[in-house]
Amino acid sequence: ATYKLHPLLGLARMAPLFIRSCRRSRNFFASASLLLYATKTATAGQACGSGSSVPCLASLPRQSAAGLARRRTPVAVSPFQTGTPLTRRLDSGLSRSDDLHGTMYPRSAAEATTDLRLAPSDEETSSSSSALDSRITLLAGAAASLSFVAGLAASGILPGPTFPSEMGFAPYSSELIIRDVGATVLTLSLAYAFVKSITFLAKRGILESRDSRKVIHTLSAPLFILFWPLFSDAVGASAFGAIVPLLNGARLVAAGAGGTDEGDKELANAVSRSGSASEALGGPLLYCIVLFFSTLIFWRDSLIGVAAVSVMAAGDGMADIIGRRFGRGNKWWFSNDKSIAGSAAFAISGAVVSTGLAWWLAYTGVWMPPMAMVDVAQRLAIINILSAAVELVPIGDDNWTVPLTAGILAAALIQ
């Protein structure tokens, strides 16, 4: 065939070769070179026997695409230059049977080196595919969680706002559902961006792994609570809010299980002391669990959850940061691992953060303090001092002993 009917018939000749090459070699760039060359030749109106320097498409051998498909790590070059290869392995050139009319591949190493451009390897392609799969899984999990909770709200299983008489609940209207879904999506997006920025700094070496871990530990929960007023006043809004720590916990499980996604590896390195992925299943996962139940059960109805989360996040996080830098010369006499500087940072940071969050929730009108804010601040200071004392006791994991102590004290002193 001479393709004299229409030059664009060249594309029809090349399409099956392009698809076959993509399937066999799993390399888009090498296969795309064939298609780009076909496009140039077809649109230029080349035909067999025209005497052109560009080889005729009609006589393109089928084994050329098959030969390309057999090469697992091809190197793509410009398809618009006569006398240069479409693809070539780094270690050896294509066989003579893969040569297009014997004129398409350079015969000298210098010529080959001039035009070669590296294409992604199978490992890079696999890593990109894994990263895409991880993001798709995360988005699918978020969509499924939101759909499930929104369905519970729409069906009346989740209660809406309380009536003024406090004798029942109003329906969970569609406007409230839309508001809570929007608040959840916004909070999830910002939480992901925050953690991603810290993991990026840790990957670049700007933050050490131990510092990035404590930055995430200290700021994640308080920043999340700052967005609680965005949710509606429906009682069931806590279920929407709990989706945020739930999905973050799922990310930690994926990272701790040795996920192949680069993002999972970065996250595991950023939240662990030694960089081991398995550490993500310890304290960081317990952190998300405590935040999940504090959000789902206590929400904005009381300061129990706020007090528990504040001492766990700000108190424990700042105790480690300050203690490592300023606590070497002031260790407690009964513990070589704890310092007076770290304990003081624990109590002060926890008190400041919990008081600030309590004021913010009261200011936005989502929490009604049962007493004057001065009295609330004083009692929160006592709670944080006692929680700092519990943190010194080497019994259990302080990621659950400290918030449990703070929650019990908040229920006794403030509610």
mmCIF file of N, CA and C in Angstrom, residues 81-199:
data_model
loop_
_atom_site.group_PDB
_atom_site.id
_atom_site.type_symbol
_atom_site.label_atom_id
_atom_site.label_comp_id
_atom_site.label_asym_id
_atom_site.label_seq_id
_atom_site.Cartn_x
_atom_site.Cartn_y
_atom_site.Cartn_z
ATOM 1 N N GLN A 81 13.990 13.763 13.862
ATOM 2 C CA GLN A 81 15.297 13.922 13.251
ATOM 3 C C GLN A 81 15.622 12.672 12.442
ATOM 4 N N THR A 82 15.906 12.849 11.171
ATOM 5 C CA THR A 82 16.286 11.723 10.333
ATOM 6 C C THR A 82 17.676 11.253 10.730
ATOM 7 N N GLY A 83 17.827 9.948 10.798
ATOM 8 C CA GLY A 83 19.123 9.393 11.139
ATOM 9 C C GLY A 83 19.338 9.219 12.619
ATOM 10 N N THR A 84 18.300 9.418 13.455
ATOM 11 C CA THR A 84 18.410 9.188 14.899
ATOM 12 C C THR A 84 17.462 8.082 15.282
ATOM 13 N N PRO A 85 17.707 7.364 16.367
ATOM 14 C CA PRO A 85 16.857 6.237 16.745
ATOM 15 C C PRO A 85 15.579 6.692 17.397
ATOM 16 N N LEU A 86 14.559 5.879 17.246
ATOM 17 C CA LEU A 86 13.344 6.092 18.022
ATOM 18 C C LEU A 86 13.563 5.629 19.442
ATOM 19 N N THR A 87 14.147 4.497 19.632
ATOM 20 C CA THR A 87 14.481 3.997 20.967
ATOM 21 C C THR A 87 15.771 3.217 20.887
ATOM 22 N N ARG A 88 16.485 3.172 21.994
ATOM 23 C CA ARG A 88 17.730 2.411 22.048
ATOM 24 C C ARG A 88 18.049 2.089 23.495
ATOM 25 N N ARG A 89 18.480 0.882 23.760
ATOM 26 C CA ARG A 89 18.889 0.497 25.106
ATOM 27 C C ARG A 89 20.184 1.209 25.451
ATOM 28 N N LEU A 90 20.422 1.388 26.772
ATOM 29 C CA LEU A 90 21.658 2.008 27.208
ATOM 30 C C LEU A 90 22.864 1.111 26.936
ATOM 31 N N ASP A 91 22.678 -0.186 27.134
ATOM 32 C CA ASP A 91 23.816 -1.077 27.053
ATOM 33 C C ASP A 91 24.052 -1.621 25.651
ATOM 34 N N SER A 92 23.032 -1.667 24.806
ATOM 35 C CA SER A 92 23.216 -2.169 23.452
ATOM 36 C C SER A 92 22.131 -1.614 22.560
ATOM 37 N N GLY A 93 22.432 -1.471 21.257
ATOM 38 C CA GLY A 93 21.455 -0.938 20.326
ATOM 39 C C GLY A 93 20.484 -2.003 19.896
ATOM 40 N N LEU A 94 19.457 -1.585 19.127
ATOM 41 C CA LEU A 94 18.501 -2.529 18.602
ATOM 42 C C LEU A 94 19.173 -3.417 17.558
ATOM 43 N N SER A 95 18.627 -4.593 17.402
ATOM 44 C CA SER A 95 19.171 -5.503 16.403
ATOM 45 C C SER A 95 18.864 -4.990 15.004
ATOM 46 N N ARG A 96 19.542 -5.593 14.042
ATOM 47 C CA ARG A 96 19.363 -5.144 12.665
ATOM 48 C C ARG A 96 17.930 -5.317 12.189
ATOM 49 N N SER A 97 17.253 -6.349 12.690
ATOM 50 C CA SER A 97 15.876 -6.589 12.267
ATOM 51 C C SER A 97 14.935 -5.526 12.782
ATOM 52 N N ASP A 98 15.349 -4.782 13.844
ATOM 53 C CA ASP A 98 14.508 -3.739 14.399
ATOM 54 C C ASP A 98 14.771 -2.385 13.743
ATOM 55 N N ASP A 99 15.745 -2.310 12.873
ATOM 56 C CA ASP A 99 16.088 -1.062 12.209
ATOM 57 C C ASP A 99 15.051 -0.756 11.134
ATOM 58 N N LEU A 100 14.590 0.482 11.110
ATOM 59 C CA LEU A 100 13.622 0.891 10.101
ATOM 60 C C LEU A 100 14.371 1.216 8.808
ATOM 61 N N HIS A 101 14.293 0.297 7.807
ATOM 62 C CA HIS A 101 14.924 0.478 6.501
ATOM 63 C C HIS A 101 16.435 0.623 6.585
ATOM 64 N N GLY A 102 17.024 0.289 7.750
ATOM 65 C CA GLY A 102 18.464 0.370 7.884
ATOM 66 C C GLY A 102 19.004 1.782 7.926
ATOM 67 N N THR A 103 18.147 2.793 8.081
ATOM 68 C CA THR A 103 18.624 4.180 8.052
ATOM 69 C C THR A 103 18.247 4.963 9.286
ATOM 70 N N MET A 104 17.443 4.373 10.185
ATOM 71 C CA MET A 104 16.890 5.154 11.281
ATOM 72 C C MET A 104 17.767 5.177 12.513
ATOM 73 N N TYR A 105 18.808 4.388 12.604
ATOM 74 C CA TYR A 105 19.595 4.297 13.822
ATOM 75 C C TYR A 105 21.038 4.699 13.543
ATOM 76 N N PRO A 106 21.626 5.489 14.408
ATOM 77 C CA PRO A 106 22.989 5.943 14.182
ATOM 78 C C PRO A 106 23.969 4.798 14.320
ATOM 79 N N ARG A 107 25.051 4.910 13.625
ATOM 80 C CA ARG A 107 26.046 3.857 13.659
ATOM 81 C C ARG A 107 27.234 4.202 14.554
ATOM 82 N N SER A 108 27.317 5.450 15.043
ATOM 83 C CA SER A 108 28.435 5.837 15.896
ATOM 84 C C SER A 108 27.959 6.109 17.304
ATOM 85 N N ALA A 109 28.856 5.874 18.287
ATOM 86 C CA ALA A 109 28.499 6.121 19.690
ATOM 87 C C ALA A 109 28.286 7.593 19.948
ATOM 88 N N ALA A 110 29.075 8.441 19.278
ATOM 89 C CA ALA A 110 28.933 9.883 19.487
ATOM 90 C C ALA A 110 27.576 10.368 19.023
ATOM 91 N N GLU A 111 27.112 9.832 17.867
ATOM 92 C CA GLU A 111 25.800 10.225 17.356
ATOM 93 C C GLU A 111 24.698 9.755 18.273
ATOM 94 N N ALA A 112 24.875 8.547 18.800
ATOM 95 C CA ALA A 112 23.855 8.018 19.707
ATOM 96 C C ALA A 112 23.802 8.821 20.981
ATOM 97 N N THR A 113 24.962 9.209 21.518
ATOM 98 C CA THR A 113 25.009 9.934 22.784
ATOM 99 C C THR A 113 24.391 11.309 22.651
ATOM 100 N N THR A 114 24.500 11.901 21.471
ATOM 101 C CA THR A 114 24.015 13.260 21.282
ATOM 102 C C THR A 114 22.515 13.366 21.448
ATOM 103 N N ASP A 115 21.777 12.357 20.950
ATOM 104 C CA ASP A 115 20.330 12.477 20.874
ATOM 105 C C ASP A 115 19.575 11.666 21.903
ATOM 106 N N LEU A 116 20.273 10.873 22.742
ATOM 107 C CA LEU A 116 19.556 10.022 23.681
ATOM 108 C C LEU A 116 18.997 10.832 24.831
ATOM 109 N N ARG A 117 17.789 10.480 25.221
ATOM 110 C CA ARG A 117 17.164 11.071 26.402
ATOM 111 C C ARG A 117 16.589 9.949 27.229
ATOM 112 N N LEU A 118 16.912 9.969 28.521
ATOM 113 C CA LEU A 118 16.510 8.856 29.374
ATOM 114 C C LEU A 118 15.013 8.822 29.576
ATOM 115 N N ALA A 119 14.447 7.657 29.485
ATOM 116 C CA ALA A 119 13.036 7.435 29.806
ATOM 117 C C ALA A 119 12.952 6.813 31.182
ATOM 118 N N PRO A 120 11.829 6.939 31.896
ATOM 119 C CA PRO A 120 11.712 6.386 33.239
ATOM 120 C C PRO A 120 11.841 4.877 33.235
ATOM 121 N N SER A 121 12.506 4.372 34.269
ATOM 122 C CA SER A 121 12.688 2.934 34.400
ATOM 123 C C SER A 121 11.432 2.285 34.944
ATOM 124 N N ASP A 122 11.431 0.944 34.974
ATOM 125 C CA ASP A 122 10.287 0.218 35.514
ATOM 126 C C ASP A 122 10.092 0.540 36.983
ATOM 127 N N GLU A 123 11.219 0.730 37.728
ATOM 128 C CA GLU A 123 11.095 1.036 39.151
ATOM 129 C C GLU A 123 10.432 2.382 39.363
ATOM 130 N N GLU A 124 10.823 3.385 38.539
ATOM 131 C CA GLU A 124 10.207 4.697 38.675
ATOM 132 C C GLU A 124 8.734 4.651 38.302
ATOM 133 N N THR A 125 8.426 3.914 37.240
ATOM 134 C CA THR A 125 7.025 3.775 36.838
ATOM 135 C C THR A 125 6.215 3.101 37.924
ATOM 136 N N SER A 126 6.788 2.060 38.552
ATOM 137 C CA SER A 126 6.100 1.357 39.631
ATOM 138 C C SER A 126 5.886 2.259 40.827
ATOM 139 N N SER A 127 6.900 3.095 41.156
ATOM 140 C CA SER A 127 6.766 4.014 42.283
ATOM 141 C C SER A 127 5.683 5.044 42.022
ATOM 142 N N SER A 128 5.647 5.586 40.789
ATOM 143 C CA SER A 128 4.611 6.560 40.449
ATOM 144 C C SER A 128 3.230 5.929 40.512
ATOM 145 N N SER A 129 3.119 4.701 40.022
ATOM 146 C CA SER A 129 1.839 3.997 40.067
ATOM 147 C C SER A 129 1.412 3.739 41.497
ATOM 148 N N SER A 130 2.377 3.389 42.372
ATOM 149 C CA SER A 130 2.055 3.142 43.777
ATOM 150 C C SER A 130 1.596 4.410 44.462
ATOM 151 N N ALA A 131 2.266 5.530 44.169
ATOM 152 C CA ALA A 131 1.864 6.804 44.758
ATOM 153 C C ALA A 131 0.459 7.185 44.319
ATOM 154 N N LEU A 132 0.162 6.972 43.031
ATOM 155 C CA LEU A 132 -1.176 7.274 42.527
ATOM 156 C C LEU A 132 -2.211 6.387 43.187
ATOM 157 N N ASP A 133 -1.898 5.098 43.336
ATOM 158 C CA ASP A 133 -2.826 4.178 43.984
ATOM 159 C C ASP A 133 -3.079 4.585 45.424
ATOM 160 N N SER A 134 -2.041 5.046 46.129
ATOM 161 C CA SER A 134 -2.200 5.463 47.519
ATOM 162 C C SER A 134 -3.113 6.675 47.625
ATOM 163 N N ARG A 135 -2.926 7.638 46.730
ATOM 164 C CA ARG A 135 -3.780 8.829 46.761
ATOM 165 C C ARG A 135 -5.224 8.478 46.410
ATOM 166 N N ILE A 136 -5.382 7.602 45.445
ATOM 167 C CA ILE A 136 -6.733 7.183 45.078
ATOM 168 C C ILE A 136 -7.400 6.464 46.239
ATOM 169 N N THR A 137 -6.650 5.613 46.933
ATOM 170 C CA THR A 137 -7.197 4.906 48.088
ATOM 171 C C THR A 137 -7.595 5.876 49.187
ATOM 172 N N LEU A 138 -6.740 6.890 49.433
ATOM 173 C CA LEU A 138 -7.054 7.887 50.451
ATOM 174 C C LEU A 138 -8.312 8.663 50.087
ATOM 175 N N LEU A 139 -8.413 9.084 48.834
ATOM 176 C CA LEU A 139 -9.603 9.813 48.397
ATOM 177 C C LEU A 139 -10.844 8.933 48.458
ATOM 178 N N ALA A 140 -10.692 7.666 48.089
ATOM 179 C CA ALA A 140 -11.830 6.750 48.147
ATOM 180 C C ALA A 140 -12.279 6.535 49.584
ATOM 181 N N GLY A 141 -11.321 6.410 50.502
ATOM 182 C CA GLY A 141 -11.675 6.253 51.913
ATOM 183 C C GLY A 141 -12.383 7.470 52.462
ATOM 184 N N ALA A 142 -11.901 8.660 52.093
ATOM 185 C CA ALA A 142 -12.557 9.885 52.541
ATOM 186 C C ALA A 142 -13.968 9.991 51.981
ATOM 187 N N ALA A 143 -14.126 9.684 50.690
ATOM 188 C CA ALA A 143 -15.452 9.753 50.075
ATOM 189 C C ALA A 143 -16.401 8.740 50.693
ATOM 190 N N ALA A 144 -15.907 7.524 50.954
ATOM 191 C CA ALA A 144 -16.759 6.500 51.554
ATOM 192 C C ALA A 144 -17.170 6.884 52.969
ATOM 193 N N SER A 145 -16.228 7.424 53.756
ATOM 194 C CA SER A 145 -16.548 7.832 55.128
ATOM 195 C C SER A 145 -17.564 8.958 55.146
ATOM 196 N N LEU A 146 -17.344 9.957 54.292
ATOM 197 C CA LEU A 146 -18.284 11.075 54.232
ATOM 198 C C LEU A 146 -19.660 10.620 53.764
ATOM 199 N N SER A 147 -19.695 9.744 52.780
ATOM 200 C CA SER A 147 -20.982 9.253 52.284
ATOM 201 C C SER A 147 -21.719 8.467 53.357
ATOM 202 N N PHE A 148 -20.987 7.647 54.088
ATOM 203 C CA PHE A 148 -21.609 6.837 55.131
ATOM 204 C C PHE A 148 -22.184 7.710 56.242
ATOM 205 N N VAL A 149 -21.381 8.655 56.738
ATOM 206 C CA VAL A 149 -21.852 9.516 57.830
ATOM 207 C C VAL A 149 -22.973 10.428 57.347
ATOM 208 N N ALA A 150 -22.852 10.950 56.123
ATOM 209 C CA ALA A 150 -23.923 11.791 55.588
ATOM 210 C C ALA A 150 -25.211 10.997 55.427
ATOM 211 N N GLY A 151 -25.099 9.729 55.056
ATOM 212 C CA GLY A 151 -26.281 8.880 54.965
ATOM 213 C C GLY A 151 -26.936 8.664 56.318
ATOM 214 N N LEU A 152 -26.120 8.481 57.352
ATOM 215 C CA LEU A 152 -26.676 8.347 58.702
ATOM 216 C C LEU A 152 -27.390 9.617 59.134
ATOM 217 N N ALA A 153 -26.813 10.764 58.781
ATOM 218 C CA ALA A 153 -27.447 12.026 59.149
ATOM 219 C C ALA A 153 -28.749 12.238 58.386
ATOM 220 N N ALA A 154 -28.745 11.941 57.092
ATOM 221 C CA ALA A 154 -29.944 12.146 56.280
ATOM 222 C C ALA A 154 -31.072 11.207 56.674
ATOM 223 N N SER A 155 -30.733 10.010 57.140
ATOM 224 C CA SER A 155 -31.758 9.041 57.530
ATOM 225 C C SER A 155 -32.286 9.273 58.938
ATOM 226 N N GLY A 156 -31.720 10.231 59.657
ATOM 227 C CA GLY A 156 -32.191 10.535 61.001
ATOM 228 C C GLY A 156 -31.530 9.733 62.096
ATOM 229 N N ILE A 157 -30.571 8.877 61.753
ATOM 230 C CA ILE A 157 -29.877 8.098 62.785
ATOM 231 C C ILE A 157 -28.983 9.007 63.624
ATOM 232 N N LEU A 158 -28.290 9.939 62.965
ATOM 233 C CA LEU A 158 -27.509 10.929 63.704
ATOM 234 C C LEU A 158 -28.429 12.082 64.099
ATOM 235 N N PRO A 159 -28.415 12.485 65.354
ATOM 236 C CA PRO A 159 -29.312 13.561 65.792
ATOM 237 C C PRO A 159 -28.856 14.918 65.287
ATOM 238 N N GLY A 160 -29.827 15.786 65.064
ATOM 239 C CA GLY A 160 -29.536 17.152 64.659
ATOM 240 C C GLY A 160 -29.364 18.038 65.877
ATOM 241 N N PRO A 161 -29.615 19.333 65.747
ATOM 242 C CA PRO A 161 -29.490 20.249 66.886
ATOM 243 C C PRO A 161 -30.527 19.940 67.960
ATOM 244 N N THR A 162 -30.193 20.282 69.185
ATOM 245 C CA THR A 162 -31.132 20.082 70.291
ATOM 246 C C THR A 162 -32.182 21.184 70.281
ATOM 247 N N PHE A 163 -33.407 20.837 70.693
ATOM 248 C CA PHE A 163 -34.455 21.833 70.845
ATOM 249 C C PHE A 163 -34.146 22.712 72.054
ATOM 250 N N PRO A 164 -34.636 23.941 72.053
ATOM 251 C CA PRO A 164 -34.389 24.817 73.212
ATOM 252 C C PRO A 164 -34.847 24.205 74.529
ATOM 253 N N SER A 165 -35.880 23.399 74.479
ATOM 254 C CA SER A 165 -36.374 22.773 75.709
ATOM 255 C C SER A 165 -35.513 21.598 76.141
ATOM 256 N N GLU A 166 -34.555 21.187 75.262
ATOM 257 C CA GLU A 166 -33.664 20.065 75.531
ATOM 258 C C GLU A 166 -34.433 18.767 75.765
ATOM 259 N N MET A 167 -35.599 18.658 75.119
ATOM 260 C CA MET A 167 -36.412 17.450 75.243
ATOM 261 C C MET A 167 -36.322 16.571 73.997
ATOM 262 N N GLY A 168 -35.526 16.972 73.047
ATOM 263 C CA GLY A 168 -35.405 16.191 71.823
ATOM 264 C C GLY A 168 -34.449 16.854 70.853
ATOM 265 N N PHE A 169 -34.402 16.295 69.645
ATOM 266 C CA PHE A 169 -33.477 16.794 68.636
ATOM 267 C C PHE A 169 -34.236 17.180 67.377
ATOM 268 N N ALA A 170 -33.809 18.259 66.779
ATOM 269 C CA ALA A 170 -34.366 18.678 65.499
ATOM 270 C C ALA A 170 -33.799 17.795 64.389
ATOM 271 N N PRO A 171 -34.460 17.738 63.242
ATOM 272 C CA PRO A 171 -33.930 16.931 62.129
ATOM 273 C C PRO A 171 -32.585 17.466 61.642
ATOM 274 N N TYR A 172 -31.797 16.552 61.139
ATOM 275 C CA TYR A 172 -30.496 16.913 60.550
ATOM 276 C C TYR A 172 -30.774 17.370 59.117
ATOM 277 N N SER A 173 -30.957 18.660 58.923
ATOM 278 C CA SER A 173 -31.359 19.183 57.618
ATOM 279 C C SER A 173 -30.233 19.043 56.593
ATOM 280 N N SER A 174 -30.614 19.156 55.335
ATOM 281 C CA SER A 174 -29.622 19.043 54.260
ATOM 282 C C SER A 174 -28.609 20.183 54.320
ATOM 283 N N GLU A 175 -29.047 21.363 54.775
ATOM 284 C CA GLU A 175 -28.111 22.485 54.893
ATOM 285 C C GLU A 175 -27.034 22.180 55.922
ATOM 286 N N LEU A 176 -27.421 21.570 57.032
ATOM 287 C CA LEU A 176 -26.442 21.212 58.061
ATOM 288 C C LEU A 176 -25.498 20.121 57.563
ATOM 289 N N ILE A 177 -26.038 19.175 56.806
ATOM 290 C CA ILE A 177 -25.190 18.104 56.267
ATOM 291 C C ILE A 177 -24.157 18.678 55.306
ATOM 292 N N ILE A 178 -24.602 19.579 54.432
ATOM 293 C CA ILE A 178 -23.667 20.193 53.481
ATOM 294 C C ILE A 178 -22.587 20.978 54.223
ATOM 295 N N ARG A 179 -22.984 21.682 55.266
ATOM 296 C CA ARG A 179 -22.001 22.448 56.042
ATOM 297 C C ARG A 179 -20.974 21.527 56.691
ATOM 298 N N ASP A 180 -21.434 20.437 57.278
ATOM 299 C CA ASP A 180 -20.511 19.524 57.953
ATOM 300 C C ASP A 180 -19.613 18.784 56.962
ATOM 301 N N VAL A 181 -20.167 18.433 55.807
ATOM 302 C CA VAL A 181 -19.334 17.793 54.782
ATOM 303 C C VAL A 181 -18.256 18.761 54.304
ATOM 304 N N GLY A 182 -18.641 20.013 54.075
ATOM 305 C CA GLY A 182 -17.661 21.006 53.644
ATOM 306 C C GLY A 182 -16.585 21.253 54.687
ATOM 307 N N ALA A 183 -16.994 21.335 55.960
ATOM 308 C CA ALA A 183 -16.010 21.535 57.030
ATOM 309 C C ALA A 183 -15.059 20.352 57.130
ATOM 310 N N THR A 184 -15.587 19.148 56.939
ATOM 311 C CA THR A 184 -14.738 17.951 56.993
ATOM 312 C C THR A 184 -13.733 17.935 55.854
ATOM 313 N N VAL A 185 -14.192 18.246 54.652
ATOM 314 C CA VAL A 185 -13.297 18.256 53.490
ATOM 315 C C VAL A 185 -12.200 19.302 53.667
ATOM 316 N N LEU A 186 -12.577 20.494 54.130
ATOM 317 C CA LEU A 186 -11.588 21.552 54.339
ATOM 318 C C LEU A 186 -10.566 21.150 55.396
ATOM 319 N N THR A 187 -11.043 20.609 56.512
ATOM 320 C CA THR A 187 -10.136 20.217 57.588
ATOM 321 C C THR A 187 -9.216 19.083 57.157
ATOM 322 N N LEU A 188 -9.772 18.119 56.432
ATOM 323 C CA LEU A 188 -8.945 17.020 55.923
ATOM 324 C C LEU A 188 -7.854 17.538 54.985
ATOM 325 N N SER A 189 -8.226 18.445 54.111
ATOM 326 C CA SER A 189 -7.259 18.977 53.146
ATOM 327 C C SER A 189 -6.138 19.733 53.848
ATOM 328 N N LEU A 190 -6.502 20.569 54.821
ATOM 329 C CA LEU A 190 -5.486 21.332 55.539
ATOM 330 C C LEU A 190 -4.618 20.427 56.408
ATOM 331 N N ALA A 191 -5.224 19.404 57.009
ATOM 332 C CA ALA A 191 -4.441 18.465 57.811
ATOM 333 C C ALA A 191 -3.439 17.719 56.946
ATOM 334 N N TYR A 192 -3.882 17.304 55.764
ATOM 335 C CA TYR A 192 -2.975 16.604 54.847
ATOM 336 C C TYR A 192 -1.848 17.530 54.404
ATOM 337 N N ALA A 193 -2.187 18.788 54.092
ATOM 338 C CA ALA A 193 -1.165 19.739 53.654
ATOM 339 C C ALA A 193 -0.163 20.022 54.770
ATOM 340 N N PHE A 194 -0.642 20.113 56.012
ATOM 341 C CA PHE A 194 0.256 20.374 57.141
ATOM 342 C C PHE A 194 1.242 19.232 57.331
ATOM 343 N N VAL A 195 0.724 18.009 57.393
ATOM 344 C CA VAL A 195 1.605 16.853 57.582
ATOM 345 C C VAL A 195 2.552 16.704 56.399
ATOM 346 N N LYS A 196 2.049 16.949 55.191
ATOM 347 C CA LYS A 196 2.891 16.824 53.996
ATOM 348 C C LYS A 196 4.023 17.838 54.021
ATOM 349 N N SER A 197 3.751 19.050 54.498
ATOM 350 C CA SER A 197 4.807 20.062 54.553
ATOM 351 C C SER A 197 5.892 19.677 55.550
ATOM 352 N N ILE A 198 5.496 19.092 56.684
ATOM 353 C CA ILE A 198 6.493 18.676 57.676
ATOM 354 C C ILE A 198 7.308 17.497 57.152
ATOM 355 N N THR A 199 6.649 16.542 56.519
ATOM 356 C CA THR A 199 7.387 15.401 55.967
ATOM 357 C C THR A 199 8.324 15.848 54.847
#
